Short mmCIF file of C-alpha atoms and ligand atoms in Angstrom, two decimals:
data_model
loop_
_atom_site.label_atom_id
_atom_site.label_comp_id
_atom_site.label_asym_id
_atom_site.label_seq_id
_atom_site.Cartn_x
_atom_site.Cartn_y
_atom_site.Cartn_z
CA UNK A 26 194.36 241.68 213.88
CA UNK A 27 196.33 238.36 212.68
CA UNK A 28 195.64 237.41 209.71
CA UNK A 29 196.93 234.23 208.50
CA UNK A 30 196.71 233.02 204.91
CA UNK A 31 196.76 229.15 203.93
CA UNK A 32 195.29 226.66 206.37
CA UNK A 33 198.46 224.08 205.53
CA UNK A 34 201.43 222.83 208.16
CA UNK A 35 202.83 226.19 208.57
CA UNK A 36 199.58 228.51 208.71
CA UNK A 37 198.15 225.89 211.28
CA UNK A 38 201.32 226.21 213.28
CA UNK A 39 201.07 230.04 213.29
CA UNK A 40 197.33 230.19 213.70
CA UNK A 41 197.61 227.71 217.19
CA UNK A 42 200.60 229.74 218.66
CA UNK A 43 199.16 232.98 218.15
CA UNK A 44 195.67 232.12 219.30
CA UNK A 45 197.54 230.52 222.12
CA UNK A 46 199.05 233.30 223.15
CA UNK A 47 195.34 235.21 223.11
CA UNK A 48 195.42 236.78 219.68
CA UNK A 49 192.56 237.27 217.31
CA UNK A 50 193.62 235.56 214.17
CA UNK A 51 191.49 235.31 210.87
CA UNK A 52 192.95 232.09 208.95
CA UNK A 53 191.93 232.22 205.24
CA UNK A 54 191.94 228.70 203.93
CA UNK A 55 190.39 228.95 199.77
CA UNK A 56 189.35 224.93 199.92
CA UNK A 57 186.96 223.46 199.14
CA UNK A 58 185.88 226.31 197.23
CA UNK A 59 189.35 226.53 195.22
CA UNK A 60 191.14 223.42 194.76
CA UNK A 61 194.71 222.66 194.73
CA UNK A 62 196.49 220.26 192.19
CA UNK A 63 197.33 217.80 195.22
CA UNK A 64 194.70 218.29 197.60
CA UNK A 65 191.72 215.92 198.50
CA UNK A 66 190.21 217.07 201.37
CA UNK A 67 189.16 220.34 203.15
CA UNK A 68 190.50 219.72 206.10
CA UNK A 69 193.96 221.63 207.57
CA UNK A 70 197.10 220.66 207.44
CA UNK A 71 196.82 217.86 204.84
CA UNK A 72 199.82 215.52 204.10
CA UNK A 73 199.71 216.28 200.18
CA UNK A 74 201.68 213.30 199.49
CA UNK A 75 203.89 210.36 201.95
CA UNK A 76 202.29 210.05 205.43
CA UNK A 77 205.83 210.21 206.91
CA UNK A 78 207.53 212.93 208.14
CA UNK A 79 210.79 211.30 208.07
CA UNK A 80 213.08 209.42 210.87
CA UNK A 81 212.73 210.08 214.26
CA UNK A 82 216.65 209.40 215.18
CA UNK A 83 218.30 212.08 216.55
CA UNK A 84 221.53 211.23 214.05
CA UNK A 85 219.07 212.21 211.47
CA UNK A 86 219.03 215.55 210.53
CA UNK A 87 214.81 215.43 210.02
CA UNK A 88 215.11 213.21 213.12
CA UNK A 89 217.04 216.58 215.46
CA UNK A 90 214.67 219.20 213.96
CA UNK A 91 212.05 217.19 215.04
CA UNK A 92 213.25 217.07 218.42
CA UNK A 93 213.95 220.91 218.42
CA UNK A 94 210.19 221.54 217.38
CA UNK A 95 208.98 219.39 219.91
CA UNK A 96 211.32 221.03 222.64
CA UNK A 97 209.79 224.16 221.49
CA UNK A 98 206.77 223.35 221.75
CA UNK A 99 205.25 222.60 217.98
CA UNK A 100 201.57 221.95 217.68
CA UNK A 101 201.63 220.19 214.58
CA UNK A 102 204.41 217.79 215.70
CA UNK A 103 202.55 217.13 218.64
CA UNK A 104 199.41 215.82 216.89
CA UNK A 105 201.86 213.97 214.26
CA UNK A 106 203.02 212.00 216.90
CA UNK A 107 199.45 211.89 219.08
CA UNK A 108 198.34 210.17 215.67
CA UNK A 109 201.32 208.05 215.10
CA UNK A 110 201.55 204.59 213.26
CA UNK A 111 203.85 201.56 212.93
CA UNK A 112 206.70 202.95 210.33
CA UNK A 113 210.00 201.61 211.68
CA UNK A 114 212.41 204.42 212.65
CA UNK A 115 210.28 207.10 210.53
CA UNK A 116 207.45 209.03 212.15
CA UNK A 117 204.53 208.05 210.21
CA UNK A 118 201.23 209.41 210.63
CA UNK A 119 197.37 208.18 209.94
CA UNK A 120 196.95 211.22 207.76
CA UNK A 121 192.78 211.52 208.13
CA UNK A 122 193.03 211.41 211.75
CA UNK A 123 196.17 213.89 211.81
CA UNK A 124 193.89 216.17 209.61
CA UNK A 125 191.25 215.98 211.42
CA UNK A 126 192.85 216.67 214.97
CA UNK A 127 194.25 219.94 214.17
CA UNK A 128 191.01 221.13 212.22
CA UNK A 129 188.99 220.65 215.46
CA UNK A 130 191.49 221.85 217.73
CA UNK A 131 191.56 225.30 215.51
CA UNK A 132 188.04 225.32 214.95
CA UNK A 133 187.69 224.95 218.96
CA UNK A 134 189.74 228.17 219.38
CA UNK A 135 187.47 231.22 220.41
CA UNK A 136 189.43 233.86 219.15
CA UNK A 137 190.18 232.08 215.84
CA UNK A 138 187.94 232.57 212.89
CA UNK A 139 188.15 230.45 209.73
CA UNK A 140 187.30 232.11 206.55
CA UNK A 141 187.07 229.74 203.51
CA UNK A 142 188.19 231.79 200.76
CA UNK A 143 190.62 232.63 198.07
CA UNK A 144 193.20 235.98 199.02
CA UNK A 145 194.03 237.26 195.51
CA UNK A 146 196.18 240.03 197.12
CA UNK A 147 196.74 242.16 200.00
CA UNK A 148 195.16 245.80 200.23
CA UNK A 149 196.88 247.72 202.77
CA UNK A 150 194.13 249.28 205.15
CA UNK A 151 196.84 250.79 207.43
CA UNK A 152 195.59 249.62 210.88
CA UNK A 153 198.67 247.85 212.01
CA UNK A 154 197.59 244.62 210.47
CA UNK A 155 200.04 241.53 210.58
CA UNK A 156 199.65 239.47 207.17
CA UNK A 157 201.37 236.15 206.99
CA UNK A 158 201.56 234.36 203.27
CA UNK A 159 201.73 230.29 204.18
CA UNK A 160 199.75 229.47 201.16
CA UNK A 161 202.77 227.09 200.21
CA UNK A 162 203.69 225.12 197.05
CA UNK A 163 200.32 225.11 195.23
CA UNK A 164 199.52 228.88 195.98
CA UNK A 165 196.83 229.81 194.09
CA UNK A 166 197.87 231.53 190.58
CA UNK A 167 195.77 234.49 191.18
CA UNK A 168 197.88 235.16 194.62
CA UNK A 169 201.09 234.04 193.36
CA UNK A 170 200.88 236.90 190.51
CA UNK A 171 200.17 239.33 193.17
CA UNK A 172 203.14 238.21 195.04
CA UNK A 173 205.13 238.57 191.98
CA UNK A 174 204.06 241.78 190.62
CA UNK A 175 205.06 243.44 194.18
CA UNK A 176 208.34 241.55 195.53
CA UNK A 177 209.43 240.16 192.00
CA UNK A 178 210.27 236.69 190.39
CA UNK A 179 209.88 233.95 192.49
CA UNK A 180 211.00 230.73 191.45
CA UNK A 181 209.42 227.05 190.82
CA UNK A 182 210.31 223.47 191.05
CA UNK A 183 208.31 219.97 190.10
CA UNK A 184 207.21 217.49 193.03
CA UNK A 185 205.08 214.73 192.70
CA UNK A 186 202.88 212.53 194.89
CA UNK A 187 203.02 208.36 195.35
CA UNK A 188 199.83 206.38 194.28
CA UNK A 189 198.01 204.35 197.51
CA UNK A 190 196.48 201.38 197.12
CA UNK A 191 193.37 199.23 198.74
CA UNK A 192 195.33 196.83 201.54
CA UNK A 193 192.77 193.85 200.63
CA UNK A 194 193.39 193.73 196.59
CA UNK A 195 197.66 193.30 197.84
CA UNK A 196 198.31 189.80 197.49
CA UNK A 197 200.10 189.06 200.29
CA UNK A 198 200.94 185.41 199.32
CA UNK A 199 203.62 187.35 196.84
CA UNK A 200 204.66 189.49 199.85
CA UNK A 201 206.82 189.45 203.01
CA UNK A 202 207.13 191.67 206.34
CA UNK A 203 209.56 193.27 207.37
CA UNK A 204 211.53 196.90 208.30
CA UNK A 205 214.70 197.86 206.82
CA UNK A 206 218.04 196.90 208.50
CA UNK A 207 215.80 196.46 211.96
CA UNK A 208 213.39 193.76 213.57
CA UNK A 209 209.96 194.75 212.36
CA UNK A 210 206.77 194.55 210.62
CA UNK A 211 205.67 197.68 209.48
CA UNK A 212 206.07 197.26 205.92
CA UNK A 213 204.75 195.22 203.19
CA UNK A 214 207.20 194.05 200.89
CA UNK A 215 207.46 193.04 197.38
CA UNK A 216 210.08 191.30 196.06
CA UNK A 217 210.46 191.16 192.33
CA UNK A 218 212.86 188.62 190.40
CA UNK A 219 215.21 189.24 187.33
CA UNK A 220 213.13 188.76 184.96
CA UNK A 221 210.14 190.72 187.04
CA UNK A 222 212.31 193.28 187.43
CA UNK A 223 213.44 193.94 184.06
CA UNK A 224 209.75 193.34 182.20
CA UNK A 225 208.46 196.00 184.60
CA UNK A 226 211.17 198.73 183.87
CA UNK A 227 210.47 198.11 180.31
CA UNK A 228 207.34 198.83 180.73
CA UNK A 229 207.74 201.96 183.02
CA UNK A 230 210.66 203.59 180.95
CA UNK A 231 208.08 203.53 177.92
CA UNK A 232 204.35 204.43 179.76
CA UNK A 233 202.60 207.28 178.76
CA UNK A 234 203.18 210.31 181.51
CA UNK A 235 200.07 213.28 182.09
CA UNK A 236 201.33 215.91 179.82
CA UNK A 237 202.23 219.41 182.61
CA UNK A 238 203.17 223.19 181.87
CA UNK A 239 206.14 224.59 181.31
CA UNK A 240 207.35 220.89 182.54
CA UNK A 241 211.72 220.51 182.78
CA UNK A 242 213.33 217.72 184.10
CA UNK A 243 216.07 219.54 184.70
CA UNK A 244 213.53 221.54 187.67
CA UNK A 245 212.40 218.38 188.76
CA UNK A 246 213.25 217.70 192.67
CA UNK A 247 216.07 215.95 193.46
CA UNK A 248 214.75 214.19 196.69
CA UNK A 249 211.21 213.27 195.07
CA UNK A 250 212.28 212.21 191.38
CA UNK A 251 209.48 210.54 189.62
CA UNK A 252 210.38 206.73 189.70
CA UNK A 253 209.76 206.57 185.74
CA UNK A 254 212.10 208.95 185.83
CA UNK A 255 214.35 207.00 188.22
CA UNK A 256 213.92 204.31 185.62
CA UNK A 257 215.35 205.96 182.38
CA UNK A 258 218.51 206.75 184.35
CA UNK A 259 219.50 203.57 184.32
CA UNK A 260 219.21 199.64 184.13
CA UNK A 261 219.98 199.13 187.74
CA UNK A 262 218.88 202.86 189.01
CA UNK A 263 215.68 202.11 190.46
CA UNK A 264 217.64 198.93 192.45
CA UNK A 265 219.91 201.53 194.42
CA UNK A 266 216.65 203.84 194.71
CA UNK A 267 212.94 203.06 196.01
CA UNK A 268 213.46 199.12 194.69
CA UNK A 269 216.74 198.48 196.39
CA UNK A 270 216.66 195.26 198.22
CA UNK A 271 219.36 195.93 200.66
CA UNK A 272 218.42 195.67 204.44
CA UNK A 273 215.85 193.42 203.84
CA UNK A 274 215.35 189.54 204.10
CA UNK A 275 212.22 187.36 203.92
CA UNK A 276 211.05 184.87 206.34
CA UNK A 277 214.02 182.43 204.91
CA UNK A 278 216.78 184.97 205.16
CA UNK A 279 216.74 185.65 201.62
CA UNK A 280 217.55 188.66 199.85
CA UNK A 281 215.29 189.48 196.54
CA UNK A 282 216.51 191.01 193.11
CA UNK A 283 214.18 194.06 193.84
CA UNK A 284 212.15 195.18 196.80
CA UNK A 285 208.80 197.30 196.56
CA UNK A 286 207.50 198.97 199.85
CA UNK A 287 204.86 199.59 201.12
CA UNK A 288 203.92 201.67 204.13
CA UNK A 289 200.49 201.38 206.43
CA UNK A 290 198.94 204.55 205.11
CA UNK A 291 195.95 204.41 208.40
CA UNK A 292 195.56 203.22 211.71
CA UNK A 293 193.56 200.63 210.60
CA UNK A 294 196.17 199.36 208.02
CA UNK A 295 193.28 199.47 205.11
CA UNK A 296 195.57 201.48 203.29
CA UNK A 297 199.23 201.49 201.82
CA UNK A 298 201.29 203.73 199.88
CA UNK A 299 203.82 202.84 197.58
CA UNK A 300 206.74 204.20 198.81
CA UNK A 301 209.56 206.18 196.77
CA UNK A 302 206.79 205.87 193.86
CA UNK A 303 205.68 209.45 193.04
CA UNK A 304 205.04 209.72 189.59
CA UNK A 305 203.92 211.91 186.32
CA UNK A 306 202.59 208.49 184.41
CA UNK A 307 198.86 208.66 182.82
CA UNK A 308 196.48 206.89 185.48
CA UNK A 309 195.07 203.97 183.50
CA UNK A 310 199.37 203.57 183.19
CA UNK A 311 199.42 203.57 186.37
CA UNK A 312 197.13 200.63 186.80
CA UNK A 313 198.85 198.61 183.98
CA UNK A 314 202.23 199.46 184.99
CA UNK A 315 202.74 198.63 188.38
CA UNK A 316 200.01 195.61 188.30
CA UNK A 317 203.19 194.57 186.64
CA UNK A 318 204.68 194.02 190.33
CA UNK A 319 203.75 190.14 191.00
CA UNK A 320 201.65 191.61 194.63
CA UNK A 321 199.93 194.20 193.09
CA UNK A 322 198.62 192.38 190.17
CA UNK A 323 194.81 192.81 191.44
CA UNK A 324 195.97 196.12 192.91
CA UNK A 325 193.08 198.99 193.45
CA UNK A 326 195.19 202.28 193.32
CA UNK A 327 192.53 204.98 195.52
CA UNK A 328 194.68 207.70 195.01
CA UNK A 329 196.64 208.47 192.00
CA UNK A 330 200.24 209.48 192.10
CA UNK A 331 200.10 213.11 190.64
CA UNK A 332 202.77 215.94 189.70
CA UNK A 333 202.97 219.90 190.80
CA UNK A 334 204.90 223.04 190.20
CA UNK A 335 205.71 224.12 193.46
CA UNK A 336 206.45 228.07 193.37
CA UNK A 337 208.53 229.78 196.23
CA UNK A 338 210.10 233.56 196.52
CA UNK A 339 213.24 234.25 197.02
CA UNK A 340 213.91 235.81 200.74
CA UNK A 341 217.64 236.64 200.11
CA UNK A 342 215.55 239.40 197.76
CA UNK A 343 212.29 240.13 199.46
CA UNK A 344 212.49 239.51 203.30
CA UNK A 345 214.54 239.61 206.47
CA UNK A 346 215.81 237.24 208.36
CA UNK A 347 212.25 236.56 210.45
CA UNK A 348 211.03 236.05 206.70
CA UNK A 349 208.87 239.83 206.98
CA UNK A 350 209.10 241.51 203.66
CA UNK A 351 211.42 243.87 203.44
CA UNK A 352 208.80 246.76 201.57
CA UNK A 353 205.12 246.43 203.39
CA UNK A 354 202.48 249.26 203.71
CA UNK A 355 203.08 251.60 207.17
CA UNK A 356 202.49 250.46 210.11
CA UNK A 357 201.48 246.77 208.74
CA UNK A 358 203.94 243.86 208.49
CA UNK A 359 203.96 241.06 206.05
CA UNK A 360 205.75 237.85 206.81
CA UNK A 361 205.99 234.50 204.67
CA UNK A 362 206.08 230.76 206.34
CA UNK A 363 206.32 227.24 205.36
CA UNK A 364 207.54 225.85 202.26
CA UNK A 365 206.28 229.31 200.05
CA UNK A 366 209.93 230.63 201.43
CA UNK A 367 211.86 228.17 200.33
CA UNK A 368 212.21 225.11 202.80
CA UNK A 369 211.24 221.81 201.47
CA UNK A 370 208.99 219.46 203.16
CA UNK A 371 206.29 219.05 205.62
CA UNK A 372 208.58 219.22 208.87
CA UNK A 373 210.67 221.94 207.62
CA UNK A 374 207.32 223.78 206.94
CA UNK A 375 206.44 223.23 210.55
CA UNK A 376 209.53 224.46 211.55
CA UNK A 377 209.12 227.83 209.10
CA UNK A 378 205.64 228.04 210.37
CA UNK A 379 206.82 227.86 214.61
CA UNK A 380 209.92 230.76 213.74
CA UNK A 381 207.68 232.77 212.17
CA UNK A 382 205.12 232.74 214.90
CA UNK A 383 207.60 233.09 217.80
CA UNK A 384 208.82 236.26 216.17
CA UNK A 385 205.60 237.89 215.42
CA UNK A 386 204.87 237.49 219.35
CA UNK A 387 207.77 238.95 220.06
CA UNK A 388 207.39 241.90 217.76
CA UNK A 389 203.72 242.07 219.68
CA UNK A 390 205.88 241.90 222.98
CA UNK A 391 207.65 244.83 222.07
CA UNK A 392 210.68 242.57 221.88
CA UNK A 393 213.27 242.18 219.70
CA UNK A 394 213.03 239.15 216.82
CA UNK A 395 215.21 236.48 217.50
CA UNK A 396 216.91 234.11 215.28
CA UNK A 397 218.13 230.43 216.38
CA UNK A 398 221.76 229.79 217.08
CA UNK A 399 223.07 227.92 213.81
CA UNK A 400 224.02 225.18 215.95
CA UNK A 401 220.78 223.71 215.73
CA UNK A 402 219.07 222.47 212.92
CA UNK A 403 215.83 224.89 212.87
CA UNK A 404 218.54 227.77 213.19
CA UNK A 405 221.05 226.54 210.36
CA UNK A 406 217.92 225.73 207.52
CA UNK A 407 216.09 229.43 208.52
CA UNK A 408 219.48 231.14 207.97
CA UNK A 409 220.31 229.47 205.33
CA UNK A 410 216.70 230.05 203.69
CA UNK A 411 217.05 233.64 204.34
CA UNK A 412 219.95 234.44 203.16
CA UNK A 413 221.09 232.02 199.87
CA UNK A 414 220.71 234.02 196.81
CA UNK A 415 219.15 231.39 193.42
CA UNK A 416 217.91 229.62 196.52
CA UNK A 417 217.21 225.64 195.61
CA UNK A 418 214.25 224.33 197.84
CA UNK A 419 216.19 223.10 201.76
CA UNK A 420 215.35 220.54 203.86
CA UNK A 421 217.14 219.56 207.30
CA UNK A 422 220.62 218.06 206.43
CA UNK A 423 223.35 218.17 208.48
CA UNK A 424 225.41 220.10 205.75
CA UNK A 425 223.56 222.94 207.03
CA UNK A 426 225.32 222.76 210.13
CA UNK A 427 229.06 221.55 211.88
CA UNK A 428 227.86 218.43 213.22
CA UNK A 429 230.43 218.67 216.01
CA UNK A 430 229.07 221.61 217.73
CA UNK A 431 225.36 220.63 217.16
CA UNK A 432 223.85 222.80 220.14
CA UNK A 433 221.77 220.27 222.15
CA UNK A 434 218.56 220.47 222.40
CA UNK A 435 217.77 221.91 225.19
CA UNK A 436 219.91 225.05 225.22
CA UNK A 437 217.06 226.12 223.13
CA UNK A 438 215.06 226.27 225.82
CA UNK A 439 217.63 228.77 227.66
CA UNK A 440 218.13 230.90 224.47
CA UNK A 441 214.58 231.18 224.38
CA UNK A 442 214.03 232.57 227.81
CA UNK A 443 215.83 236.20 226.31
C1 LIG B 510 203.10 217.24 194.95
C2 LIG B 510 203.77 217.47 196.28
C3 LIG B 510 204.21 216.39 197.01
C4 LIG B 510 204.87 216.60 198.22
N1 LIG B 510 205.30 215.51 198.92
C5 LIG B 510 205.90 215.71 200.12
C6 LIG B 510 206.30 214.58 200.90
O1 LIG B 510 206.08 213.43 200.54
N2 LIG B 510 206.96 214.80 202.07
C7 LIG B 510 207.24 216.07 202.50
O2 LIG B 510 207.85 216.21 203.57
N3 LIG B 510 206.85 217.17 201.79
C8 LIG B 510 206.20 216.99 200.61
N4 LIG B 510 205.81 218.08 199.89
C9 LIG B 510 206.25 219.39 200.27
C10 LIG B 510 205.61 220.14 201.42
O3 LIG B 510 206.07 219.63 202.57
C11 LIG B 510 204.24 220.23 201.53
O4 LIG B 510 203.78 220.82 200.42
C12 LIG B 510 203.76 221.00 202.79
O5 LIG B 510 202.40 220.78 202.87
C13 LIG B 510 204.05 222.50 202.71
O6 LIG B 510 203.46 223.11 203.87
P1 LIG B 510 202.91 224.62 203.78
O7 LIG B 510 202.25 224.89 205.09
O8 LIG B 510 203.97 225.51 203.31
O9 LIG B 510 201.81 224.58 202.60
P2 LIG B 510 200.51 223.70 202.47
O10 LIG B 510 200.48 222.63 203.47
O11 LIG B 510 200.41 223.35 201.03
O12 LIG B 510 199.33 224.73 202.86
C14 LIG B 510 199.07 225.84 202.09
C15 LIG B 510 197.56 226.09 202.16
O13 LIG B 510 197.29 227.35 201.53
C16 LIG B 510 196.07 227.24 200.82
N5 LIG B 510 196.09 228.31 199.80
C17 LIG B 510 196.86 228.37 198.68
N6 LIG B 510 196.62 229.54 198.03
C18 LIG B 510 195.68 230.21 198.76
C19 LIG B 510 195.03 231.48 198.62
N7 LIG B 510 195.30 232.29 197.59
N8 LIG B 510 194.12 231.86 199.56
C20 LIG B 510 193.81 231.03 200.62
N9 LIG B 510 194.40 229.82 200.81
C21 LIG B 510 195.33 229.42 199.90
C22 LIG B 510 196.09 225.82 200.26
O14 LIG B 510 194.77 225.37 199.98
C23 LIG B 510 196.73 225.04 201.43
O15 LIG B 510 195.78 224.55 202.31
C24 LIG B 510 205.12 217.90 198.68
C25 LIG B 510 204.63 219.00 197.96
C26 LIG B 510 203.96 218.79 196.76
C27 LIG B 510 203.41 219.96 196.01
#
């Protein structure tokens, strides 16, 4: 038996492939009846925060490892882009429907059972079990403890989520469409003046911000900075950041002081998030705040921008490189996916979620586990995951790899025929 804990991007991605493949897998998802900091619904796979999962271009690093997945054959990525919306060069997702597709589809699966509840811990029973742990950044304490008390330490960092507001309290008179550096309309845009500008970081740089434990800036994460943060770095910081106006013109060709974006949140374009705009700030600050920003003076926020300690282990210490713990009961194996091991953000979660399953087949194959050549992007981050001691969370950048010998694509699909 399979069981799979954590009903997120990577425990989805596991659960599908294994079930696929004719399986039995339990998945033990603890909401609704244990709630997360970050999420709102019940459903799997939620996007916790942005409903983009980053550029689609194959130059871009997120862009290539989304093309590996999909030459791989990822569920997940699939119904990302089945439930695609306008977002420029990013793939950006109506996050309900997205939900909701891959809940049904895994609910659908005969040999799948769902079991809402909390693991606290893993008894060995000896029967040849296969445990994965994709219970990702907002594990529950009670597990986490267990995971520390038998493979040691872990580590933590801070993330944070954008606020998203009601489309019909935007005024759009203050607004103007447009995409970055392409033709487009997929994004609202708000320009602010000098003045604007300068009253509103003012404001931000002194707003009262939700008070968190064992909060550190200095374990805050770098790609998803807070923007008050962002703010208090600098006079100009937030203008080379999530306000910066470059790339973008209005209807007269003119460029604005600042730029606010914001991206389509659902199909039906009834909701936008702020983008670039997670943040720690007090709610009722939030409303004061950024009403500041001349189109969102009547603004209704629905959902609050929030922060979280994200906790991860350390693999270099407790697994191998197919993420299985190195010490397990007999006979049973133990693996860890998705963004618990390390990897940082939803795709690369995906990606740590499809390796992880493709190697517990193969174990249940009788083959050998495999890793990816490091040419590619999903091979570079899961070696890199594996095997960096102090490990800092990784996403797909194309540091991981030598660009010049980036093994296309679809050599995967040869190395995968072993
Ligand atoms: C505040 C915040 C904002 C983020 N913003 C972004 C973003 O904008 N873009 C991006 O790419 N990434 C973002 N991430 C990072 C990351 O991509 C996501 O967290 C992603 O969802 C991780 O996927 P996962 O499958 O590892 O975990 P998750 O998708 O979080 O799934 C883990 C599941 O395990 C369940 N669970 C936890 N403990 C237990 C237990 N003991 N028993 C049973 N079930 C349990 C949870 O309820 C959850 O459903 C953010 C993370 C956080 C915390």
């Amino acid at each position: 038996m399979i069981h799979v804990i954590g009903g997120g991007l990577a425990g989805s991605e596991i659960t599908y492939q294994l079930a696929k493949a004719g399986y039995e897998v339990v998945l033990h998802e603890m909401r609704p009846k244990i709630k997360t900091g970050v999420h709102k619904t019940d459903k799997l796979a939620e996007l916790v925060c942005s409903n983009s999962l980053k550029s689609k271009e194959l130059k871009n690093a997120s862009g290539l490892l989304k093309n590996e997945l999909e030459t791989i054959g990822s569920f997940v990525l699939e119904v990302a882009k089945h439930n695609a919306i306008p977002g420029g060069k990013a793939l950006v997702v109506d996050r309900e429907a997205f939900s909701d597709e891959i809940t049904k589809t895994i609910e659908s699966l005969p040999n799948v059972k769902i079991v809402r509840e909390e693991v606290v811990g893993i008894q060995p029973k000896g029967n040849n079990n296969i445990w994965v742990i994709a219970t990702g950044p907002a594990t529950s304490p009670k597990l986490y403890s267990w995971v520390r008390e038998n493979f040691g330490e872990g580590a933590h960092f801070f993330d944070a989520v954008a606020p998203i507001v009601k489309a019909n309290t935007i005024d759009v008179s203050k607004t103007f469409l447009a995409n970055r550096y392409e033709e487009g309309t997929d994004y609202i845009n708000c320009p602010l003046n000098k003045e604007e500008y300068i009253r509103f970081r003012e404001e931000l740089v002194k707003a009262k911000t939700l008070p968190i434990e064992g909060f550190d800036k200095k374990l805050l994460f770098s790609r998803c900075q807070p923007i008050e943060e962002i703010a208090k770095s600098g006079l100009d910081s937030m203008r080379f950041g999530p306000l910066r106006p470059v790339g973008l013109k209005d209807s007269n060709g003119k460029r604005a002081y600042a730029v606010v974006q914001l991206r389509r949140d659902n199909s039906v374009g009834s909701l936008y998030n702020i983008v670039g705009f997670q943040t720690r700030l007090k709610w009722g600050e939030q409303d004061r705040v950024f009403r500041m920003i001349p189109a969102l003076r009547n603004a209704e926020i629905v959902r609050y921008g929030v922060m979280h300690a994200n906790v991860y282990i350390e693999p270099y210490k407790v697994t191998d490189e197919f993420f299985r713990a190195k010490k397990f009961e007999k006979g049973g194996m133990l693996f860890f996916a998705g963004q618990i091991t390390g990897v940082e953000g939803y795709v690369e979660s995906i990606a740590s979620g499809l390796y992880v399953s493709m190697n517990i087949l193969r174990i249940l194959e009788g083959k050998t586990p495999i890793t990816f050549p490091q040419k590619s992007m999903i091979g570079a981050l899961m070696n890199y995951v594996a095997h960096t001691p102090n490990l800092k969370p990784m996403y797909a950048n194309f540091g991981l790899i030598d660009k010049k010998s980036v093994e296309t694509v679809f050599n995967m699909k040869k190395m995968l025929s072993l």
